[in-house]
PDB file of C-alpha atoms in Angstrom:
ATOM      1  CA  MET A   1       0.000   0.000   0.000  1.00  0.00           C
ATOM      2  CA  ASN A   2       1.433   3.392  -0.993  1.00  0.00           C
ATOM      3  CA  ASN A   3       0.542   6.943  -1.870  1.00  0.00           C
ATOM      4  CA  ALA A   4      -1.544   5.725  -4.818  1.00  0.00           C
ATOM      5  CA  TRP A   5      -4.255   4.906  -2.343  1.00  0.00           C
ATOM      6  CA  THR A   6      -7.173   7.324  -2.356  1.00  0.00           C
ATOM      7  CA  VAL A   7      -9.392   8.439   0.512  1.00  0.00           C
ATOM      8  CA  GLY A   8     -12.203   6.221  -0.763  1.00  0.00           C
ATOM      9  CA  MET A   9      -9.964   3.185  -1.060  1.00  0.00           C
ATOM     10  CA  ALA A  10      -8.509   3.739   2.408  1.00  0.00           C
ATOM     11  CA  LEU A  11     -11.950   4.021   3.948  1.00  0.00           C
ATOM     12  CA  THR A  12     -13.092   0.813   2.244  1.00  0.00           C
ATOM     13  CA  TRP A  13     -10.001  -1.027   3.507  1.00  0.00           C
ATOM     14  CA  GLY A  14     -10.262   0.395   7.037  1.00  0.00           C
ATOM     15  CA  THR A  15     -13.968  -0.428   7.300  1.00  0.00           C
ATOM     16  CA  ARG A  16     -13.333  -3.999   6.178  1.00  0.00           C
ATOM     17  CA  GLU A  17     -10.515  -4.393   8.715  1.00  0.00           C
ATOM     18  CA  LEU A  18     -12.682  -3.117  11.575  1.00  0.00           C
ATOM     19  CA  THR A  19     -15.830  -5.051  10.738  1.00  0.00           C
ATOM     20  CA  SER A  20     -16.481  -7.583  13.518  1.00  0.00           C
ATOM     21  CA  PRO A  21     -19.315  -8.604  15.858  1.00  0.00           C
ATOM     22  CA  ASP A  22     -17.702  -6.518  18.637  1.00  0.00           C
ATOM     23  CA  ASN A  23     -17.528  -3.289  16.637  1.00  0.00           C
ATOM     24  CA  LYS A  24     -20.826  -1.486  16.124  1.00  0.00           C
ATOM     25  CA  SER A  25     -19.407   1.358  14.008  1.00  0.00           C
ATOM     26  CA  PRO A  26     -16.564   0.182  11.732  1.00  0.00           C
ATOM     27  CA  ARG A  27     -17.226   2.787   9.034  1.00  0.00           C
ATOM     28  CA  LEU A  28     -17.444   5.657  11.514  1.00  0.00           C
ATOM     29  CA  ASP A  29     -14.246   4.497  13.212  1.00  0.00           C
ATOM     30  CA  ALA A  30     -12.425   4.324   9.876  1.00  0.00           C
ATOM     31  CA  GLU A  31     -13.634   7.798   8.909  1.00  0.00           C
ATOM     32  CA  THR A  32     -12.618   9.256  12.274  1.00  0.00           C
ATOM     33  CA  LEU A  33      -9.133   7.754  12.151  1.00  0.00           C
ATOM     34  CA  LEU A  34      -8.492   8.741   8.535  1.00  0.00           C
ATOM     35  CA  ALA A  35      -9.620  12.308   9.198  1.00  0.00           C
ATOM     36  CA  LEU A  36      -7.271  12.375  12.183  1.00  0.00           C
ATOM     37  CA  ALA A  37      -4.351  11.040  10.129  1.00  0.00           C
ATOM     38  CA  LEU A  38      -4.993  13.669   7.449  1.00  0.00           C
ATOM     39  CA  ASP A  39      -5.543  16.451   9.992  1.00  0.00           C
ATOM     40  CA  SER A  40      -8.890  16.998   8.306  1.00  0.00           C
ATOM     41  CA  ASP A  41     -12.544  16.338   9.065  1.00  0.00           C
ATOM     42  CA  ARG A  42     -15.032  13.704   7.984  1.00  0.00           C
ATOM     43  CA  THR A  43     -16.905  16.147   5.745  1.00  0.00           C
ATOM     44  CA  SER A  44     -13.796  16.625   3.618  1.00  0.00           C
ATOM     45  CA  LEU A  45     -13.510  12.860   3.232  1.00  0.00           C
ATOM     46  CA  PHE A  46     -17.038  12.669   1.860  1.00  0.00           C
ATOM     47  CA  ALA A  47     -16.391  15.568  -0.514  1.00  0.00           C
ATOM     48  CA  HIS A  48     -13.087  14.302  -1.907  1.00  0.00           C
ATOM     49  CA  PRO A  49     -12.919  10.485  -1.961  1.00  0.00           C
ATOM     50  CA  GLU A  50     -10.622  10.665  -4.990  1.00  0.00           C
ATOM     51  CA  LEU A  51      -7.781  12.448  -3.210  1.00  0.00           C
ATOM     52  CA  THR A  52      -4.591  10.441  -2.796  1.00  0.00           C
ATOM     53  CA  ILE A  53      -3.011   9.866   0.612  1.00  0.00           C
ATOM     54  CA  THR A  54       0.669  10.332   1.341  1.00  0.00           C
ATOM     55  CA  ARG A  55       2.698   7.334   2.398  1.00  0.00           C
ATOM     56  CA  GLU A  56       3.276   8.859   5.843  1.00  0.00           C
ATOM     57  CA  ALA A  57      -0.416   9.579   6.437  1.00  0.00           C
ATOM     58  CA  PHE A  58      -1.447   6.105   5.336  1.00  0.00           C
ATOM     59  CA  ARG A  59       1.192   4.497   7.567  1.00  0.00           C
ATOM     60  CA  LEU A  60      -0.211   6.404  10.530  1.00  0.00           C
ATOM     61  CA  TYR A  61      -3.791   5.534   9.575  1.00  0.00           C
ATOM     62  CA  LYS A  62      -2.918   1.851   9.190  1.00  0.00           C
ATOM     63  CA  SER A  63      -1.243   1.734  12.619  1.00  0.00           C
ATOM     64  CA  TRP A  64      -4.362   3.238  14.205  1.00  0.00           C
ATOM     65  CA  ILE A  65      -6.682   0.837  12.381  1.00  0.00           C
ATOM     66  CA  LEU A  66      -4.644  -2.083  13.738  1.00  0.00           C
ATOM     67  CA  LEU A  67      -4.858  -0.621  17.248  1.00  0.00           C
ATOM     68  CA  ARG A  68      -8.600  -0.171  16.906  1.00  0.00           C
ATOM     69  CA  LYS A  69      -8.928  -3.799  15.772  1.00  0.00           C
ATOM     70  CA  LYS A  70      -7.677  -4.652  19.267  1.00  0.00           C
ATOM     71  CA  HIS A  71     -10.477  -2.457  20.678  1.00  0.00           C
ATOM     72  CA  TYR A  72      -8.114   0.353  21.633  1.00  0.00           C
ATOM     73  CA  PRO A  73     -10.303   3.438  22.272  1.00  0.00           C
ATOM     74  CA  ILE A  74     -10.245   6.126  19.605  1.00  0.00           C
ATOM     75  CA  GLN A  75     -10.274   8.718  22.399  1.00  0.00           C
ATOM     76  CA  TYR A  76      -6.862   7.501  23.561  1.00  0.00           C
ATOM     77  CA  ILE A  77      -5.548   7.607  19.991  1.00  0.00           C
ATOM     78  CA  ARG A  78      -6.875  11.136  19.570  1.00  0.00           C
ATOM     79  CA  GLY A  79      -5.780  12.110  23.083  1.00  0.00           C
ATOM     80  CA  SER A  80      -8.971  13.946  23.908  1.00  0.00           C
ATOM     81  CA  GLN A  81     -12.690  13.592  24.587  1.00  0.00           C
ATOM     82  CA  GLU A  82     -15.415  16.221  24.542  1.00  0.00           C
ATOM     83  CA  PHE A  83     -17.324  16.690  27.798  1.00  0.00           C
ATOM     84  CA  TYR A  84     -19.837  19.437  28.533  1.00  0.00           C
ATOM     85  CA  GLY A  85     -18.653  21.370  25.488  1.00  0.00           C
ATOM     86  CA  ARG A  86     -14.937  21.213  26.333  1.00  0.00           C
ATOM     87  CA  ASP A  87     -12.145  18.994  25.037  1.00  0.00           C
ATOM     88  CA  PHE A  88     -10.446  17.104  27.864  1.00  0.00           C
ATOM     89  CA  ILE A  89      -7.068  15.430  27.642  1.00  0.00           C
ATOM     90  CA  VAL A  90      -7.473  11.670  28.076  1.00  0.00           C
ATOM     91  CA  ASN A  91      -4.950   8.851  28.149  1.00  0.00           C
ATOM     92  CA  PRO A  92      -4.835   5.216  29.317  1.00  0.00           C
ATOM     93  CA  GLY A  93      -4.366   6.427  32.898  1.00  0.00           C
ATOM     94  CA  VAL A  94      -7.892   7.859  33.124  1.00  0.00           C
ATOM     95  CA  LEU A  95     -11.458   6.779  32.464  1.00  0.00           C
ATOM     96  CA  ILE A  96     -12.859   8.307  29.274  1.00  0.00           C
ATOM     97  CA  PRO A  97     -15.596  10.851  30.170  1.00  0.00           C
ATOM     98  CA  ARG A  98     -19.117   9.778  29.211  1.00  0.00           C
ATOM     99  CA  PRO A  99     -22.201  11.846  28.337  1.00  0.00           C
ATOM    100  CA  GLU A 100     -24.050  10.207  31.251  1.00  0.00           C
ATOM    101  CA  THR A 101     -21.713  11.922  33.697  1.00  0.00           C
ATOM    102  CA  GLU A 102     -22.878  15.316  32.429  1.00  0.00           C
ATOM    103  CA  LEU A 103     -26.114  14.608  34.312  1.00  0.00           C
ATOM    104  CA  LEU A 104     -24.131  14.475  37.561  1.00  0.00           C
ATOM    105  CA  VAL A 105     -22.584  17.857  36.737  1.00  0.00           C
ATOM    106  CA  GLU A 106     -25.934  19.412  35.792  1.00  0.00           C
ATOM    107  CA  THR A 107     -27.542  18.161  38.992  1.00  0.00           C
ATOM    108  CA  CYS A 108     -24.718  19.521  41.134  1.00  0.00           C
ATOM    109  CA  LEU A 109     -24.765  22.911  39.384  1.00  0.00           C
ATOM    110  CA  ALA A 110     -28.513  23.207  39.925  1.00  0.00           C
ATOM    111  CA  LEU A 111     -28.210  22.376  43.621  1.00  0.00           C
ATOM    112  CA  CYS A 112     -25.304  24.809  43.993  1.00  0.00           C
ATOM    113  CA  GLY A 113     -27.453  27.492  42.394  1.00  0.00           C
ATOM    114  CA  ASP A 114     -30.217  26.836  44.935  1.00  0.00           C
ATOM    115  CA  HIS A 115     -27.778  26.691  47.845  1.00  0.00           C
ATOM    116  CA  GLU A 116     -28.396  29.360  50.440  1.00  0.00           C
ATOM    117  CA  PRO A 117     -25.386  31.696  50.324  1.00  0.00           C
ATOM    118  CA  GLY A 118     -23.326  32.104  53.462  1.00  0.00           C
ATOM    119  CA  PRO A 119     -20.200  33.921  54.565  1.00  0.00           C
ATOM    120  CA  GLU A 120     -17.980  31.118  53.248  1.00  0.00           C
ATOM    121  CA  PRO A 121     -17.670  29.903  49.626  1.00  0.00           C
ATOM    122  CA  VAL A 122     -19.525  26.734  48.676  1.00  0.00           C
ATOM    123  CA  ARG A 123     -17.098  23.828  49.039  1.00  0.00           C
ATOM    124  CA  VAL A 124     -17.211  20.787  46.734  1.00  0.00           C
ATOM    125  CA  LEU A 125     -15.325  17.492  46.915  1.00  0.00           C
ATOM    126  CA  ASP A 126     -14.942  15.336  43.800  1.00  0.00           C
ATOM    127  CA  ILE A 127     -13.715  11.846  44.684  1.00  0.00           C
ATOM    128  CA  GLY A 128     -12.189   9.632  42.010  1.00  0.00           C
ATOM    129  CA  THR A 129     -11.714  12.605  39.708  1.00  0.00           C
ATOM    130  CA  GLY A 130     -10.008  10.731  36.840  1.00  0.00           C
ATOM    131  CA  SER A 131      -9.516  13.199  33.991  1.00  0.00           C
ATOM    132  CA  GLY A 132     -10.916  15.932  36.216  1.00  0.00           C
ATOM    133  CA  CYS A 133     -13.936  16.348  33.946  1.00  0.00           C
ATOM    134  CA  ILE A 134     -16.376  16.825  36.836  1.00  0.00           C
ATOM    135  CA  ALA A 135     -14.230  19.132  38.963  1.00  0.00           C
ATOM    136  CA  VAL A 136     -13.010  21.232  36.039  1.00  0.00           C
ATOM    137  CA  THR A 137     -16.476  21.571  34.521  1.00  0.00           C
ATOM    138  CA  LEU A 138     -18.022  22.603  37.840  1.00  0.00           C
ATOM    139  CA  SER A 139     -15.285  25.190  38.272  1.00  0.00           C
ATOM    140  CA  ALA A 140     -15.658  26.483  34.718  1.00  0.00           C
ATOM    141  CA  GLU A 141     -19.429  26.815  35.037  1.00  0.00           C
ATOM    142  CA  ASN A 142     -19.328  28.305  38.542  1.00  0.00           C
ATOM    143  CA  PRO A 143     -15.956  29.902  39.395  1.00  0.00           C
ATOM    144  CA  GLN A 144     -17.234  30.812  42.878  1.00  0.00           C
ATOM    145  CA  LEU A 145     -17.060  27.187  43.967  1.00  0.00           C
ATOM    146  CA  ARG A 146     -14.097  25.995  45.982  1.00  0.00           C
ATOM    147  CA  ILE A 147     -13.309  22.499  44.782  1.00  0.00           C
ATOM    148  CA  ILE A 148     -11.024  19.739  45.996  1.00  0.00           C
ATOM    149  CA  ALA A 149     -10.628  16.615  43.867  1.00  0.00           C
ATOM    150  CA  THR A 150      -8.940  13.328  44.730  1.00  0.00           C
ATOM    151  CA  ASP A 151      -7.863  10.170  42.948  1.00  0.00           C
ATOM    152  CA  ILE A 152      -5.920   7.081  43.948  1.00  0.00           C
ATOM    153  CA  ALA A 153      -3.964   7.038  40.674  1.00  0.00           C
ATOM    154  CA  PRO A 154      -1.001   9.421  40.236  1.00  0.00           C
ATOM    155  CA  ALA A 155      -1.553   9.464  36.452  1.00  0.00           C
ATOM    156  CA  ALA A 156      -5.135  10.647  36.970  1.00  0.00           C
ATOM    157  CA  VAL A 157      -4.101  13.473  39.313  1.00  0.00           C
ATOM    158  CA  THR A 158      -1.499  14.610  36.792  1.00  0.00           C
ATOM    159  CA  THR A 159      -3.996  14.510  33.912  1.00  0.00           C
ATOM    160  CA  ALA A 160      -6.674  16.336  35.916  1.00  0.00           C
ATOM    161  CA  ARG A 161      -4.221  19.125  36.736  1.00  0.00           C
ATOM    162  CA  MET A 162      -3.304  19.409  33.054  1.00  0.00           C
ATOM    163  CA  ASN A 163      -6.969  19.758  32.123  1.00  0.00           C
ATOM    164  CA  ALA A 164      -7.489  22.439  34.759  1.00  0.00           C
ATOM    165  CA  GLU A 165      -4.522  24.400  33.410  1.00  0.00           C
ATOM    166  CA  LEU A 166      -5.782  23.991  29.854  1.00  0.00           C
ATOM    167  CA  LEU A 167      -9.459  24.786  30.379  1.00  0.00           C
ATOM    168  CA  LEU A 168      -9.686  27.211  33.295  1.00  0.00           C
ATOM    169  CA  ASP A 169      -8.671  30.865  33.189  1.00  0.00           C
ATOM    170  CA  HIS A 170      -9.597  32.000  36.702  1.00  0.00           C
ATOM    171  CA  ASP A 171      -7.771  31.876  40.022  1.00  0.00           C
ATOM    172  CA  SER A 172     -10.020  29.508  41.989  1.00  0.00           C
ATOM    173  CA  VAL A 173      -9.046  26.324  40.142  1.00  0.00           C
ATOM    174  CA  PRO A 174      -9.679  22.958  41.846  1.00  0.00           C
ATOM    175  CA  ALA A 175      -6.978  21.533  44.089  1.00  0.00           C
ATOM    176  CA  PHE A 176      -6.069  17.968  43.123  1.00  0.00           C
ATOM    177  CA  PHE A 177      -4.712  15.463  45.647  1.00  0.00           C
ATOM    178  CA  LEU A 178      -3.539  11.868  45.559  1.00  0.00           C
ATOM    179  CA  SER A 179      -5.896  10.096  47.949  1.00  0.00           C
ATOM    180  CA  ASP A 180      -7.912   6.894  48.292  1.00  0.00           C
ATOM    181  CA  LEU A 181     -11.391   8.470  48.314  1.00  0.00           C
ATOM    182  CA  GLY A 182     -11.202  10.994  51.164  1.00  0.00           C
ATOM    183  CA  SER A 183      -8.665   9.162  53.307  1.00  0.00           C
ATOM    184  CA  GLY A 184      -6.064  11.869  52.830  1.00  0.00           C
ATOM    185  CA  LEU A 185      -8.368  14.673  53.952  1.00  0.00           C
ATOM    186  CA  SER A 186      -8.754  15.956  57.481  1.00  0.00           C
ATOM    187  CA  PRO A 187     -12.160  15.346  59.144  1.00  0.00           C
ATOM    188  CA  ASP A 188     -12.109  19.067  59.895  1.00  0.00           C
ATOM    189  CA  CYS A 189     -12.426  19.683  56.146  1.00  0.00           C
ATOM    190  CA  GLN A 190     -16.197  19.832  55.628  1.00  0.00           C
ATOM    191  CA  PHE A 191     -18.005  20.109  52.294  1.00  0.00           C
ATOM    192  CA  ASP A 192     -21.367  21.382  51.095  1.00  0.00           C
ATOM    193  CA  PHE A 193     -21.347  18.961  48.163  1.00  0.00           C
ATOM    194  CA  ILE A 194     -19.560  15.691  47.522  1.00  0.00           C
ATOM    195  CA  VAL A 195     -19.766  14.278  43.995  1.00  0.00           C
ATOM    196  CA  SER A 196     -18.440  11.074  42.510  1.00  0.00           C
ATOM    197  CA  ASN A 197     -18.565   8.853  39.472  1.00  0.00           C
ATOM    198  CA  PRO A 198     -17.066   5.825  41.235  1.00  0.00           C
ATOM    199  CA  PRO A 199     -16.381   2.398  39.760  1.00  0.00           C
ATOM    200  CA  TYR A 200     -19.707   0.564  39.844  1.00  0.00           C
ATOM    201  CA  VAL A 201     -19.321  -2.476  37.575  1.00  0.00           C
ATOM    202  CA  GLY A 202     -18.831  -5.874  39.187  1.00  0.00           C
ATOM    203  CA  PHE A 203     -16.247  -8.347  37.935  1.00  0.00           C
ATOM    204  CA  SER A 204     -19.135 -10.788  37.571  1.00  0.00           C
ATOM    205  CA  GLU A 205     -20.480  -8.504  34.812  1.00  0.00           C
ATOM    206  CA  SER A 206     -17.200  -8.153  32.912  1.00  0.00           C
ATOM    207  CA  GLY A 207     -18.460 -10.246  30.014  1.00  0.00           C
ATOM    208  CA  GLN A 208     -21.153  -7.643  29.362  1.00  0.00           C
ATOM    209  CA  VAL A 209     -18.701  -4.741  29.273  1.00  0.00           C
ATOM    210  CA  ASP A 210     -17.582  -3.320  25.927  1.00  0.00           C
ATOM    211  CA  PRO A 211     -14.164  -4.803  25.040  1.00  0.00           C
ATOM    212  CA  SER A 212     -12.601  -1.354  24.633  1.00  0.00           C
ATOM    213  CA  VAL A 213     -13.538  -0.566  28.235  1.00  0.00           C
ATOM    214  CA  ARG A 214     -12.719  -3.979  29.668  1.00  0.00           C
ATOM    215  CA  LEU A 215      -9.346  -4.282  27.946  1.00  0.00           C
ATOM    216  CA  HIS A 216      -7.975  -0.749  27.893  1.00  0.00           C
ATOM    217  CA  GLU A 217      -9.550   1.637  30.410  1.00  0.00           C
ATOM    218  CA  PRO A 218      -8.179   1.648  33.985  1.00  0.00           C
ATOM    219  CA  GLU A 219      -9.554  -1.394  35.794  1.00  0.00           C
ATOM    220  CA  LYS A 220      -9.821   0.427  39.138  1.00  0.00           C
ATOM    221  CA  ALA A 221     -11.929   3.146  37.516  1.00  0.00           C
ATOM    222  CA  VAL A 222     -14.386   0.657  35.997  1.00  0.00           C
ATOM    223  CA  PHE A 223     -14.716  -2.356  38.314  1.00  0.00           C
ATOM    224  CA  SER A 224     -15.620  -2.424  41.985  1.00  0.00           C
ATOM    225  CA  GLY A 225     -15.291  -5.914  43.434  1.00  0.00           C
ATOM    226  CA  SER A 226     -17.426  -8.842  42.404  1.00  0.00           C
ATOM    227  CA  SER A 227     -20.776  -7.102  42.805  1.00  0.00           C
ATOM    228  CA  GLY A 228     -20.056  -3.506  41.784  1.00  0.00           C
ATOM    229  CA  PHE A 229     -21.094  -2.130  45.197  1.00  0.00           C
ATOM    230  CA  GLU A 230     -17.802  -2.388  47.074  1.00  0.00           C
ATOM    231  CA  CYS A 231     -16.791   1.227  46.454  1.00  0.00           C
ATOM    232  CA  PHE A 232     -20.226   2.504  47.498  1.00  0.00           C
ATOM    233  CA  ARG A 233     -19.903   0.560  50.752  1.00  0.00           C
ATOM    234  CA  ARG A 234     -16.876   2.707  51.535  1.00  0.00           C
ATOM    235  CA  ILE A 235     -18.225   5.986  50.187  1.00  0.00           C
ATOM    236  CA  PHE A 236     -21.296   6.217  52.412  1.00  0.00           C
ATOM    237  CA  PRO A 237     -19.560   5.942  55.808  1.00  0.00           C
ATOM    238  CA  GLU A 238     -16.398   7.802  54.809  1.00  0.00           C
ATOM    239  CA  MET A 239     -18.203  10.730  53.203  1.00  0.00           C
ATOM    240  CA  HIS A 240     -20.512  11.057  56.200  1.00  0.00           C
ATOM    241  CA  LYS A 241     -17.491  12.354  58.129  1.00  0.00           C
ATOM    242  CA  LEU A 242     -16.797  15.038  55.521  1.00  0.00           C
ATOM    243  CA  ILE A 243     -20.278  16.366  54.685  1.00  0.00           C
ATOM    244  CA  LYS A 244     -21.850  19.407  56.285  1.00  0.00           C
ATOM    245  CA  PRO A 245     -25.186  18.848  58.087  1.00  0.00           C
ATOM    246  CA  LYS A 246     -27.139  20.411  55.201  1.00  0.00           C
ATOM    247  CA  GLY A 247     -24.862  19.091  52.478  1.00  0.00           C
ATOM    248  CA  TYR A 248     -25.478  16.720  49.571  1.00  0.00           C
ATOM    249  CA  LEU A 249     -23.804  13.582  48.266  1.00  0.00           C
ATOM    250  CA  LEU A 250     -24.265  13.037  44.518  1.00  0.00           C
ATOM    251  CA  LEU A 251     -23.403   9.691  42.936  1.00  0.00           C
ATOM    252  CA  GLU A 252     -23.412   8.336  39.423  1.00  0.00           C
ATOM    253  CA  ILE A 253     -24.643   4.745  39.471  1.00  0.00           C
ATOM    254  CA  GLY A 254     -25.136   1.749  37.222  1.00  0.00           C
ATOM    255  CA  SER A 255     -28.368   0.402  35.804  1.00  0.00           C
ATOM    256  CA  GLY A 256     -30.578  -1.256  38.417  1.00  0.00           C
ATOM    257  CA  GLN A 257     -28.493  -0.149  41.428  1.00  0.00           C
ATOM    258  CA  ALA A 258     -30.766   2.584  42.824  1.00  0.00           C
ATOM    259  CA  GLY A 259     -32.829   0.465  45.226  1.00  0.00           C
ATOM    260  CA  ILE A 260     -29.865  -1.270  46.799  1.00  0.00           C
ATOM    261  CA  LEU A 261     -27.989   2.012  47.160  1.00  0.00           C
ATOM    262  CA  GLU A 262     -30.958   3.736  48.768  1.00  0.00           C
ATOM    263  CA  ASP A 263     -30.980   0.995  51.441  1.00  0.00           C
ATOM    264  CA  LEU A 264     -27.209   1.056  51.803  1.00  0.00           C
ATOM    265  CA  GLY A 265     -27.262   4.813  52.225  1.00  0.00           C
ATOM    266  CA  ARG A 266     -29.963   4.643  54.900  1.00  0.00           C
ATOM    267  CA  LYS A 267     -27.943   2.110  56.896  1.00  0.00           C
ATOM    268  CA  ASN A 268     -25.026   4.549  56.878  1.00  0.00           C
ATOM    269  CA  GLY A 269     -26.894   7.684  57.928  1.00  0.00           C
ATOM    270  CA  TRP A 270     -28.110   9.033  54.583  1.00  0.00           C
ATOM    271  CA  VAL A 271     -31.523   9.647  53.070  1.00  0.00           C
ATOM    272  CA  MET A 272     -32.015   9.658  49.303  1.00  0.00           C
ATOM    273  CA  THR A 273     -33.631  12.959  48.321  1.00  0.00           C
ATOM    274  CA  ALA A 274     -33.695  12.665  44.532  1.00  0.00           C
ATOM    275  CA  SER A 275     -32.931  10.401  41.599  1.00  0.00           C
ATOM    276  CA  HIS A 276     -32.421  11.411  37.983  1.00  0.00           C
ATOM    277  CA  PRO A 277     -32.624   9.326  34.794  1.00  0.00           C
ATOM    278  CA  ASP A 278     -30.288   9.679  31.824  1.00  0.00           C
ATOM    279  CA  LEU A 279     -31.500  10.162  28.242  1.00  0.00           C
ATOM    280  CA  ALA A 280     -32.116   6.420  27.968  1.00  0.00           C
ATOM    281  CA  GLY A 281     -34.450   6.542  30.977  1.00  0.00           C
ATOM    282  CA  ILE A 282     -32.001   4.699  33.236  1.00  0.00           C
ATOM    283  CA  THR A 283     -31.646   6.042  36.772  1.00  0.00           C
ATOM    284  CA  ARG A 284     -28.105   7.378  36.656  1.00  0.00           C
ATOM    285  CA  CYS A 285     -27.711  10.008  39.387  1.00  0.00           C
ATOM    286  CA  LEU A 286     -28.723   9.758  43.052  1.00  0.00           C
ATOM    287  CA  VAL A 287     -28.749  12.584  45.574  1.00  0.00           C
ATOM    288  CA  PHE A 288     -28.384  11.930  49.308  1.00  0.00           C
ATOM    289  CA  SER A 289     -28.506  14.126  52.410  1.00  0.00           C
ATOM    290  CA  PRO A 290     -27.151  13.187  55.840  1.00  0.00           C
ATOM    291  CA  LEU A 291     -29.796  12.126  58.336  1.00  0.00           C
ATOM    292  CA  PRO A 292     -29.977  14.427  61.386  1.00  0.00           C
ATOM    293  CA  GLU A 293     -28.019  12.976  64.275  1.00  0.00           C
TER     294      GLU A 293
END
């Protein structure tokens, strides 16, 4: 294969290479990767299928097609993922941001807007920040918030800081810390809001997980024990020590987990005050308040 290959021929080859029962969008993947290799866009590919491709561009495209055949995420190849209208740096050290998580952000922003103002700034804790998409977006949308974000993975903390530097242009940027949930924070550090998109898939469900997620995204950011509830079992008691009496705990959850988590929260001193479905109608975001002592 050489520079005699045209855009149309390359797309036909790439689509054929990516066609498999595990890939739901081989043509779209091929178009995305070729546009990336040509530093172009998909519209230009449609308009000019007769254009020839340089040897260098095709070599790059071919290497990416072979990676994608192994279910390597296109977001990691591209190095970015759009979230809430902003392009976030992503790499194999962080979970790729999903549209469902935007619901968690929207819910938190709405509650922050309704929060009764006081003499101190509203304080938010984001646990398991990953790419920093939640913390950075909250800060970008409401610069008055004072946000702390934690993650157990050094690569995630580094990436989150990079995204904050890239996407925020005000002084009150989130502070990112290496910590297992809130274990590195002082109990004297109290928050009005605690948000998290924790791992909530059980190892028993791994066969149902998309291969690109199962094989390439950080295991600790996806899976939580055999049942998927192990991380939640830690979050409820640990966050109870860090929440203000009138504060809120917001959690992204998996399909069918709401009932169990409502009971688990109640056993650990929380009451569920709201639940929100995603665009598919699946309950995706739960809101809890601490029960009065």
